[in-house]
Tab-separated table of C-alpha atoms in Angstrom:
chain	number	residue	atom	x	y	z
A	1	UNK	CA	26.777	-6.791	13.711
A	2	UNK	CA	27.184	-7.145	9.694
A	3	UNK	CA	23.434	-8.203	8.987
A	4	UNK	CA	24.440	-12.111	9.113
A	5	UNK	CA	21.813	-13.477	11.216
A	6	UNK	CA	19.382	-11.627	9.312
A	7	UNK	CA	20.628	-13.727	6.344
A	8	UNK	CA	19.895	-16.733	8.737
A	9	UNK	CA	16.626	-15.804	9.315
A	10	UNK	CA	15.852	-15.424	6.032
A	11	UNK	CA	16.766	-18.692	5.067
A	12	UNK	CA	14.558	-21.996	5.553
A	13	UNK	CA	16.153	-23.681	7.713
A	14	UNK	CA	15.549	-23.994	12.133
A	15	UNK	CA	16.151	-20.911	14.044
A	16	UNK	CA	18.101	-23.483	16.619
A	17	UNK	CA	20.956	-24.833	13.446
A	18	UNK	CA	22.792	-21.491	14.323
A	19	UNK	CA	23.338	-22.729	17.769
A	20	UNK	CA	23.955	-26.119	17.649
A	21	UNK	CA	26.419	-25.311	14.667
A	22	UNK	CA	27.777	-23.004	16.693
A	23	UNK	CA	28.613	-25.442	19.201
A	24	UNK	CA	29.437	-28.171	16.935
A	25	UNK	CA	32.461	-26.236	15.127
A	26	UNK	CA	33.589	-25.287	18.540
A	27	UNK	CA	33.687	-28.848	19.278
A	28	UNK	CA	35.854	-29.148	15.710
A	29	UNK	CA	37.849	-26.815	17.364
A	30	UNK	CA	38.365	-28.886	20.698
A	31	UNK	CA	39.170	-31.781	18.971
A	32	UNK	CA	41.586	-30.465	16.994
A	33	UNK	CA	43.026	-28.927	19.898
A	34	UNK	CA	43.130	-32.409	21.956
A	35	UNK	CA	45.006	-33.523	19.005
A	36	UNK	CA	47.290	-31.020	18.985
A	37	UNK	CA	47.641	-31.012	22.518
A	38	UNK	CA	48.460	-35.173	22.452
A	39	UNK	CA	50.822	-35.438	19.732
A	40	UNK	CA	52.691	-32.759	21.951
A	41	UNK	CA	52.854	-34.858	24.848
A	42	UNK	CA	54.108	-37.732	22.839
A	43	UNK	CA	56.601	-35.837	20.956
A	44	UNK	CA	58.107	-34.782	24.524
A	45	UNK	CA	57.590	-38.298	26.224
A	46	UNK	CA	54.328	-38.571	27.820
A	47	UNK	CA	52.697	-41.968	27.358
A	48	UNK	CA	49.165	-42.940	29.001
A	49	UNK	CA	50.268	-45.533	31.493
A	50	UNK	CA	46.710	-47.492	31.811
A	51	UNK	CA	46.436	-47.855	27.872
A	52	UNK	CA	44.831	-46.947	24.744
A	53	UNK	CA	41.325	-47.358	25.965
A	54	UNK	CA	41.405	-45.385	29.252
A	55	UNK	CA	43.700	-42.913	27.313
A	56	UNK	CA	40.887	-42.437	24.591
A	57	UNK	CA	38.423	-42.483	27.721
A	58	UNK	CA	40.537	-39.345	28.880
A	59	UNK	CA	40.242	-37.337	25.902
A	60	UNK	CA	36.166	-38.446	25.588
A	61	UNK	CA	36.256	-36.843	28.726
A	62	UNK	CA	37.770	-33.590	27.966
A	63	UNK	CA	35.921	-33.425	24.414
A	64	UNK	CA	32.687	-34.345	26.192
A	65	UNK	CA	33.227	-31.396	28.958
A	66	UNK	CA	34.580	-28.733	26.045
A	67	UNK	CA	30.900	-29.584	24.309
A	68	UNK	CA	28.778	-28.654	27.391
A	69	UNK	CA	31.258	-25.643	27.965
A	70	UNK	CA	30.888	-24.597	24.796
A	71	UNK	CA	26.560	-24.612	25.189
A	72	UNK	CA	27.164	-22.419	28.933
A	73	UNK	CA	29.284	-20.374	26.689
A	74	UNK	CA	26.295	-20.104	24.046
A	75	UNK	CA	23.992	-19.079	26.542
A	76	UNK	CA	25.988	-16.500	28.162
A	77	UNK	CA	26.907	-15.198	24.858
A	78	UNK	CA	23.344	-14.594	23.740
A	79	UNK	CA	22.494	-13.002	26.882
A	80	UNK	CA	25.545	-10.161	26.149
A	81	UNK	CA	24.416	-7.219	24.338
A	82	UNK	CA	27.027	-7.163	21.703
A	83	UNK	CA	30.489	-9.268	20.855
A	84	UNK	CA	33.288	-7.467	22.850
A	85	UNK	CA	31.196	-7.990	25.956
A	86	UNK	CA	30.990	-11.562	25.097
A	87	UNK	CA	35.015	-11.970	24.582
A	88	UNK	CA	35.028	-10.133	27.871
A	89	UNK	CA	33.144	-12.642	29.622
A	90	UNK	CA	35.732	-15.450	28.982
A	91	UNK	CA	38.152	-13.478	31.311
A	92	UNK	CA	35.513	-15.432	33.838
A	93	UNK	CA	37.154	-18.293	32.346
A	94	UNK	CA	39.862	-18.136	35.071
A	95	UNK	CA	38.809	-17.679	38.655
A	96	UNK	CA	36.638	-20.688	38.197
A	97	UNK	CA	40.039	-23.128	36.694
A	98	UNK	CA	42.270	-21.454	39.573
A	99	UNK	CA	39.619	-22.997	42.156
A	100	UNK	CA	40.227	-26.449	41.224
A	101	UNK	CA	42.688	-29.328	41.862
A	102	UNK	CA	44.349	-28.057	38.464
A	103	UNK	CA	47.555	-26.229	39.345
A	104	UNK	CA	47.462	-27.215	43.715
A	105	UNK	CA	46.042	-30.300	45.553
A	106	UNK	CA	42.938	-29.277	47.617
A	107	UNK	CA	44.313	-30.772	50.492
A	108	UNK	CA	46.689	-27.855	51.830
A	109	UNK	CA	43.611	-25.585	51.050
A	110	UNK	CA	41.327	-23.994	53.940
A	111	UNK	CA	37.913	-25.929	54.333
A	112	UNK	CA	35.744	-23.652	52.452
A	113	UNK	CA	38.118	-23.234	49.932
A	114	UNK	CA	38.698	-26.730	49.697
A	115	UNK	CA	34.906	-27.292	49.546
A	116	UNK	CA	34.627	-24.949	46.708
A	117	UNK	CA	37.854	-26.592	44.355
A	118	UNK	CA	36.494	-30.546	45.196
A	119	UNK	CA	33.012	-29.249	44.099
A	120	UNK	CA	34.078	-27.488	41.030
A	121	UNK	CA	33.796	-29.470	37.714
A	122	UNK	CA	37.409	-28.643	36.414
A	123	UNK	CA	38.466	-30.571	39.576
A	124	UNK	CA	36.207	-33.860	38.891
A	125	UNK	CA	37.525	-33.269	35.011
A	126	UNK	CA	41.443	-32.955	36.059
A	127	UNK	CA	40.969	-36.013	38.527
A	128	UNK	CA	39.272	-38.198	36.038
A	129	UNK	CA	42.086	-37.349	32.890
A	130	UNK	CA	44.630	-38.280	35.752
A	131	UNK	CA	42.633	-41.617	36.819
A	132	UNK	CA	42.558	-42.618	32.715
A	133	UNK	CA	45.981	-41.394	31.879
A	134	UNK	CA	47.166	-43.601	34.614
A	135	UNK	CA	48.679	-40.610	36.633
A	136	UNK	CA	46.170	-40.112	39.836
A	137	UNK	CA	48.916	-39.248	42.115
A	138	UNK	CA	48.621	-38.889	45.763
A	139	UNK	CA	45.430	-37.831	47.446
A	140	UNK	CA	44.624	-37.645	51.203
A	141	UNK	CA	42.906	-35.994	53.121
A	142	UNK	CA	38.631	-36.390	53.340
A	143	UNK	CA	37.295	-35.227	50.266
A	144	UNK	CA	34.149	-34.632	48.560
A	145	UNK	CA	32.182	-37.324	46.134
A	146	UNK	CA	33.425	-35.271	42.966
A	147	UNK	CA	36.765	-36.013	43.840
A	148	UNK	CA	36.550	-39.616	44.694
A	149	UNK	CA	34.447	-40.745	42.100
A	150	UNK	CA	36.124	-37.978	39.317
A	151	UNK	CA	34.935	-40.113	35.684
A	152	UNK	CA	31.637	-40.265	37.113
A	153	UNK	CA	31.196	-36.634	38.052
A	154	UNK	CA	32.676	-35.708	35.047
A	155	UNK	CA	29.978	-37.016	32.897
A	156	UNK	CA	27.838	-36.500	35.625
A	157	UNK	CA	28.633	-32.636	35.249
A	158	UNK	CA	28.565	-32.857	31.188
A	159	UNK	CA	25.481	-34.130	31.030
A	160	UNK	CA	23.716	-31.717	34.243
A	161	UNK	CA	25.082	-28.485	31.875
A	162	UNK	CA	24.184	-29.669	28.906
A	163	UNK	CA	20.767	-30.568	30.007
A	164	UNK	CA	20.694	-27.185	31.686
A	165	UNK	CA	22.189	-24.775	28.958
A	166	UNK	CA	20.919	-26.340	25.728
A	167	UNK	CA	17.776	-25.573	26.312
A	168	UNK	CA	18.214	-22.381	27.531
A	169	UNK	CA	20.490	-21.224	24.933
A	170	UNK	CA	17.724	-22.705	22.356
A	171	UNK	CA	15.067	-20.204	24.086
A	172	UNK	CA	17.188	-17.397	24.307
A	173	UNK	CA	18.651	-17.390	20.544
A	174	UNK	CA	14.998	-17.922	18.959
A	175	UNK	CA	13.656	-14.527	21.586
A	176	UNK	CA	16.739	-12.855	20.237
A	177	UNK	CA	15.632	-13.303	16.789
A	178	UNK	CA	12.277	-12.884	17.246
């Protein structure tokens, strides 16, 4: 609203650097916060049961899964007419971590509920940080693929959004500043 991408356009450099450096210092920001968020658990006695490796194959996880956030994020952004709308939009934010395995178990949800948590990637993303920090816990129940197979779904669901959203935040920032 203060004229800077006007500066950026007037620069010579590509129209998409805004974007992915956009992204890429939100992604300084989510590692940062991992860090923060593991020397925390240490401090008041978590330790990864499985290891180092699965441990650091945890937090790849939830680093790679902030990064294609972060481009759905861009997208939707760009798409908002000015910036309060876009803070608004992150209110969104929580419907969509309520329906997951976060907070409950899907299994004492009803069917289509359930359906809707296994499917969502939050649930794939909790399952798989449990599975690597050596802290699945308890599942029965049937359940869907995302839930039994939660690593692979997780990067399965990275890498579908970022192919997805990278792309179309690309288009959509260079028609905004066309």
């Amino acid at each position: 609203s203060r004229g800077l991408m006007s500066r950026f356009r007037s620069m010579p450099m590509s129209r998409v650097a805004v974007a992915f450096g956009h992204t890429a210092s939100d992604m300084v920001g989510g590692l940062l916060s991992v860090a923060i968020m593991a020397v925390a658990g240490l401090l008041v006695g978590w330790r990864a049961s499985d290891g180092l490796l699965n441990a650091l194959a945890g937090f790849g996880l939830l680093v790679l899964m902030r990064y294609a956030l972060s481009w759905v994020g861009c997208f939707f952004g760009l798409k908002v007419p000015n910036e309060q709308m876009a803070q608004q939009l992150t209110l969104l934010v929580m419907p969509v971590t309520m329906l997951s395995n976060a907070f409950v178990p899907t299994d004492g949800m009803p069917a289509w509920l359930r359906f809707i948590a296994e499917w969502n990637p939050l649930s794939a993303l909790t399952a798989g940080c449990r599975e690597l920090f050596g802290n699945p816990g308890t599942v029965t129940g049937s359940h869907a693929w995302p839930v039994d197979h939660p690593v692979a779904a997780t990067l399965l669901w990275s890498v579908g959004l970022l192919v997805v959203f990278v792309p179309l935040s690309v288009r959509s920032f260079q028609r905004k500043n066309r």
